[in-house]
Amino acid sequence: QVQLVESGGGLVQAGGSLRLSCVVSGSIFMINGLGWYRQAPGKQRELVGSISGGITNYLDSVKGRFTISRDNAKNTVYLQMNSLQPEDTAVYYCNRLQYYLPWGQGTQVTVSL
């Protein structure tokens, strides 16, 4: 069974950067669309950004600050987050864009003022 393992979160001051990684236990070569999601306390999970067919799309609030990339050879998808703001505080997850795989444990990102 394919598993998703996210890492790279942490506590950072506003304006700082983090790079999240998501390792897929199986090959991601055949998984076209992948996305990074986040869920803040008391809020629904939302799609932050996606990469599909080499094309990336982002939530308006993170455009210009977040960048998604993937390394098929390493079965890993990344989320580079710059200029972090307190409203970016959430647990971040990766998954397919549809026909979700079992969700991983996520990685906590906390941005302080």
Coordinates of N, CA and C in Angstrom, one line a residue:
Q1 N 0.9 -1.2 0.0 CA 0.0 0.0 0.0 C 0.9 1.2 0.0
V2 N 0.5 2.2 -0.8 CA 1.3 3.4 -0.9 C 1.1 4.2 0.4
Q3 N 2.2 4.8 0.9 CA 2.1 5.6 2.1 C 2.8 7.0 1.8
L4 N 2.2 8.0 2.5 CA 2.7 9.3 2.4 C 3.3 9.8 3.7
V5 N 4.6 10.3 3.7 CA 5.2 10.7 4.9 C 5.7 12.1 4.7
E6 N 5.1 13.0 5.4 CA 5.5 14.4 5.3 C 6.5 14.8 6.4
S7 N 7.4 15.8 6.1 CA 8.3 16.2 7.0 C 8.8 17.6 6.7
G8 N 9.5 18.3 7.6 CA 10.1 19.6 7.3 C 9.4 20.7 8.0
G9 N 8.3 20.5 8.7 CA 7.6 21.5 9.4 C 8.4 22.0 10.6
G10 N 7.9 23.0 11.3 CA 8.5 23.5 12.4 C 8.0 24.9 12.8
L11 N 8.7 25.5 13.8 CA 8.3 26.8 14.2 C 9.2 27.9 13.6
V12 N 8.6 28.9 13.0 CA 9.4 29.9 12.3 C 8.8 31.2 12.5
Q13 N 9.6 32.3 12.5 CA 9.0 33.6 12.7 C 8.5 34.1 11.3
A14 N 7.5 35.0 11.4 CA 7.0 35.6 10.2 C 8.1 36.1 9.3
G15 N 7.9 35.9 8.0 CA 8.9 36.3 7.1 C 10.0 35.2 6.8
G16 N 9.9 34.1 7.6 CA 10.9 33.0 7.4 C 10.5 32.0 6.4
S17 N 11.3 31.0 6.2 CA 11.1 30.0 5.2 C 11.1 28.6 5.7
L18 N 10.4 27.7 5.1 CA 10.5 26.3 5.4 C 10.4 25.5 4.1
R19 N 11.0 24.3 4.0 CA 10.8 23.4 2.9 C 10.3 22.1 3.4
L20 N 9.1 21.8 2.9 CA 8.4 20.6 3.3 C 8.7 19.5 2.2
S21 N 8.8 18.3 2.7 CA 9.0 17.1 1.8 C 7.9 16.1 2.1
C22 N 7.6 15.4 1.0 CA 6.6 14.3 1.1 C 7.2 13.2 0.3
V23 N 7.5 12.1 1.1 CA 8.0 10.9 0.4 C 6.9 9.9 0.2
V24 N 6.8 9.4 -1.0 CA 5.8 8.5 -1.3 C 6.4 7.1 -1.3
S25 N 5.9 6.2 -0.5 CA 6.6 4.9 -0.4 C 6.6 4.1 -1.7
G26 N 5.7 4.3 -2.5 CA 5.7 3.7 -3.8 C 6.2 4.7 -4.9
S27 N 6.2 4.3 -6.1 CA 6.7 5.2 -7.1 C 5.7 6.3 -7.4
I28 N 6.1 7.5 -7.5 CA 5.2 8.6 -7.9 C 5.2 8.9 -9.4
F29 N 6.0 8.1 -10.1 CA 6.2 8.3 -11.5 C 4.9 8.3 -12.2
M30 N 4.0 7.3 -11.8 CA 2.7 7.2 -12.5 C 1.6 8.1 -11.8
I31 N 1.9 8.8 -10.8 CA 0.9 9.7 -10.2 C 1.1 11.1 -10.8
N32 N 0.2 11.5 -11.6 CA 0.3 12.7 -12.3 C 0.1 13.9 -11.4
G33 N -1.1 14.0 -10.9 CA -1.4 15.2 -10.1 C -1.2 15.0 -8.6
L34 N -0.4 15.8 -8.0 CA -0.1 15.8 -6.6 C -0.3 17.1 -6.0
G35 N -0.7 17.2 -4.8 CA -1.0 18.5 -4.2 C -0.5 18.5 -2.7
W36 N -0.3 19.7 -2.3 CA -0.1 20.0 -0.9 C -1.3 20.6 -0.3
Y37 N -1.8 20.1 0.8 CA -3.0 20.6 1.5 C -2.6 21.1 2.9
R38 N -3.5 21.9 3.5 CA -3.2 22.2 4.9 C -4.5 22.3 5.6
Q39 N -4.4 22.1 6.9 CA -5.6 22.2 7.8 C -5.3 23.0 9.0
A40 N -5.9 24.1 9.2 CA -5.7 24.9 10.4 C -6.7 24.5 11.4
P41 N -6.4 24.7 12.7 CA -7.4 24.3 13.8 C -8.8 24.9 13.5
G42 N -9.8 24.1 13.6 CA -11.2 24.6 13.4 C -11.6 24.9 12.0
K43 N -10.7 24.6 11.0 CA -11.0 24.9 9.6 C -10.9 23.6 8.8
Q44 N -11.5 23.6 7.6 CA -11.5 22.5 6.7 C -10.1 22.4 6.0
R45 N -9.8 21.2 5.6 CA -8.5 21.1 4.8 C -8.7 21.8 3.5
E46 N -7.6 22.5 3.1 CA -7.7 23.2 1.8 C -6.5 22.8 1.0
L47 N -6.7 22.9 -0.3 CA -5.6 22.7 -1.3 C -4.7 23.9 -1.4
V48 N -3.5 23.8 -1.1 CA -2.6 25.0 -1.1 C -2.0 25.1 -2.5
G49 N -1.6 24.0 -3.1 CA -1.0 24.1 -4.4 C -0.9 22.7 -5.0
S50 N -0.7 22.6 -6.3 CA -0.7 21.3 -7.0 C 0.3 21.4 -8.1
I51 N 0.7 20.2 -8.5 CA 1.6 20.0 -9.7 C 1.0 18.9 -10.5
S52 N 0.8 19.1 -11.8 CA 0.2 18.1 -12.6 C 0.6 18.4 -14.1
G53 N 1.3 17.4 -14.6 CA 1.8 17.5 -16.0 C 2.8 18.7 -16.1
G54 N 3.5 18.9 -15.0 CA 4.5 19.9 -15.0 C 3.9 21.3 -14.7
I55 N 2.6 21.4 -14.6 CA 2.0 22.7 -14.4 C 1.6 22.8 -12.9
T56 N 1.9 24.0 -12.4 CA 1.7 24.2 -11.0 C 0.5 25.3 -10.8
N57 N -0.2 25.1 -9.8 CA -1.3 26.0 -9.4 C -1.3 26.2 -7.9
Y58 N -1.7 27.4 -7.5 CA -1.6 27.8 -6.1 C -2.8 28.5 -5.6
L59 N -3.1 28.4 -4.4 CA -4.1 29.1 -3.7 C -3.6 30.6 -3.8
D60 N -4.6 31.5 -4.0 CA -4.3 32.9 -4.2 C -3.4 33.5 -3.1
S61 N -3.7 33.0 -1.9 CA -3.0 33.6 -0.7 C -1.5 33.2 -0.6
V62 N -1.1 32.2 -1.4 CA 0.3 31.8 -1.3 C 1.0 32.0 -2.6
K63 N 0.3 32.5 -3.6 CA 1.0 32.7 -4.9 C 2.2 33.7 -4.7
G64 N 3.3 33.3 -5.3 CA 4.5 34.2 -5.2 C 5.3 33.9 -4.0
R65 N 4.8 33.1 -3.1 CA 5.5 32.7 -1.8 C 5.8 31.3 -1.7
F66 N 4.9 30.4 -2.3 CA 5.1 29.0 -2.2 C 5.4 28.4 -3.6
T67 N 6.3 27.4 -3.6 CA 6.6 26.7 -4.8 C 6.6 25.2 -4.6
I68 N 5.9 24.5 -5.5 CA 5.8 23.1 -5.5 C 6.8 22.5 -6.5
S69 N 7.5 21.4 -6.2 CA 8.3 20.7 -7.1 C 8.3 19.2 -6.8
R70 N 8.7 18.4 -7.7 CA 8.7 17.0 -7.5 C 10.0 16.4 -8.1
D71 N 10.4 15.3 -7.4 CA 11.6 14.6 -7.9 C 11.2 13.1 -8.0
N72 N 10.8 12.7 -9.2 CA 10.3 11.4 -9.4 C 11.3 10.3 -9.0
A73 N 12.6 10.6 -9.2 CA 13.6 9.6 -8.9 C 13.7 9.4 -7.4
K74 N 13.3 10.4 -6.6 CA 13.4 10.2 -5.1 C 12.0 10.0 -4.6
N75 N 11.0 9.9 -5.5 CA 9.6 9.7 -5.0 C 9.2 10.7 -4.0
T76 N 9.6 12.0 -4.3 CA 9.3 13.0 -3.3 C 8.7 14.3 -4.0
V77 N 7.8 14.9 -3.3 CA 7.3 16.2 -3.7 C 7.6 17.2 -2.6
Y78 N 8.0 18.4 -3.0 CA 8.4 19.4 -2.1 C 7.5 20.6 -2.1
L79 N 7.5 21.3 -1.0 CA 6.8 22.6 -0.9 C 7.7 23.6 -0.3
Q80 N 8.3 24.5 -1.1 CA 9.1 25.6 -0.6 C 8.2 26.7 -0.2
M81 N 8.3 27.1 1.0 CA 7.5 28.2 1.6 C 8.3 29.4 2.0
N82 N 8.2 30.5 1.4 CA 8.9 31.7 1.8 C 7.9 32.8 2.3
S83 N 8.5 33.8 2.9 CA 7.7 34.9 3.5 C 6.5 34.4 4.2
L84 N 6.7 33.4 5.1 CA 5.6 32.8 5.9 C 5.0 33.8 6.8
Q85 N 3.7 33.6 6.9 CA 2.8 34.5 7.7 C 2.1 33.7 8.8
P86 N 1.6 34.3 9.9 CA 0.9 33.6 10.9 C -0.3 32.8 10.3
E87 N -0.9 33.3 9.3 CA -2.1 32.6 8.8 C -1.7 31.4 8.0
D88 N -0.4 31.1 7.8 CA 0.0 29.9 7.2 C 0.1 28.8 8.2
T89 N -0.1 29.1 9.4 CA 0.0 28.1 10.5 C -1.0 27.0 10.3
A90 N -0.6 25.7 10.2 CA -1.5 24.6 9.9 C -0.7 23.3 9.9
V91 N -1.4 22.2 9.8 CA -0.8 20.9 9.5 C -0.8 20.8 8.0
Y92 N 0.3 20.5 7.4 CA 0.4 20.3 6.0 C 0.5 18.9 5.6
Y93 N -0.2 18.5 4.5 CA -0.3 17.2 4.0 C 0.0 17.2 2.5
C94 N 0.4 16.1 2.0 CA 0.4 15.9 0.5 C -0.5 14.7 0.2
N95 N -1.0 14.8 -1.0 CA -1.8 13.7 -1.5 C -2.1 13.9 -3.0
R96 N -2.8 12.9 -3.6 CA -3.2 13.1 -5.0 C -4.3 14.1 -5.1
L97 N -4.6 14.6 -6.3 CA -5.6 15.6 -6.5 C -7.0 15.0 -6.5
Q98 N -7.1 13.7 -6.7 CA -8.3 13.0 -6.7 C -8.0 11.5 -6.3
Y99 N -9.0 10.8 -6.0 CA -8.8 9.4 -5.6 C -7.7 9.3 -4.5
Y100 N -8.0 10.0 -3.4 CA -6.9 10.2 -2.4 C -6.4 8.9 -1.9
L101 N -5.1 8.9 -1.6 CA -4.4 7.9 -0.9 C -4.7 8.1 0.6
P102 N -4.4 7.0 1.4 CA -4.6 7.3 2.8 C -3.7 8.4 3.3
W103 N -4.3 9.3 4.0 CA -3.6 10.5 4.5 C -2.4 10.2 5.4
G104 N -1.3 10.9 5.2 CA -0.2 10.7 6.2 C -0.5 11.5 7.5
Q105 N 0.5 11.6 8.3 CA 0.4 12.2 9.6 C 0.5 13.7 9.5
G106 N 1.0 14.2 8.4 CA 1.2 15.6 8.2 C 2.4 16.2 8.9
T107 N 2.7 17.4 8.6 CA 3.8 18.1 9.3 C 3.3 19.4 9.8
Q108 N 3.5 19.8 11.1 CA 3.0 21.0 11.6 C 3.9 22.2 11.3
V109 N 3.3 23.2 10.8 CA 4.0 24.5 10.5 C 3.3 25.5 11.4
T110 N 4.2 26.2 12.2 CA 3.7 27.2 13.1 C 4.5 28.5 12.8
V111 N 3.8 29.6 12.5 CA 4.5 30.8 12.2 C 4.1 31.8 13.3
S112 N 5.1 32.4 13.9 CA 4.9 33.3 15.0 C 5.2 34.7 14.5
L113 N 4.6 35.7 15.2 CA 4.8 37.1 14.9 C 6.3 37.5 15.2

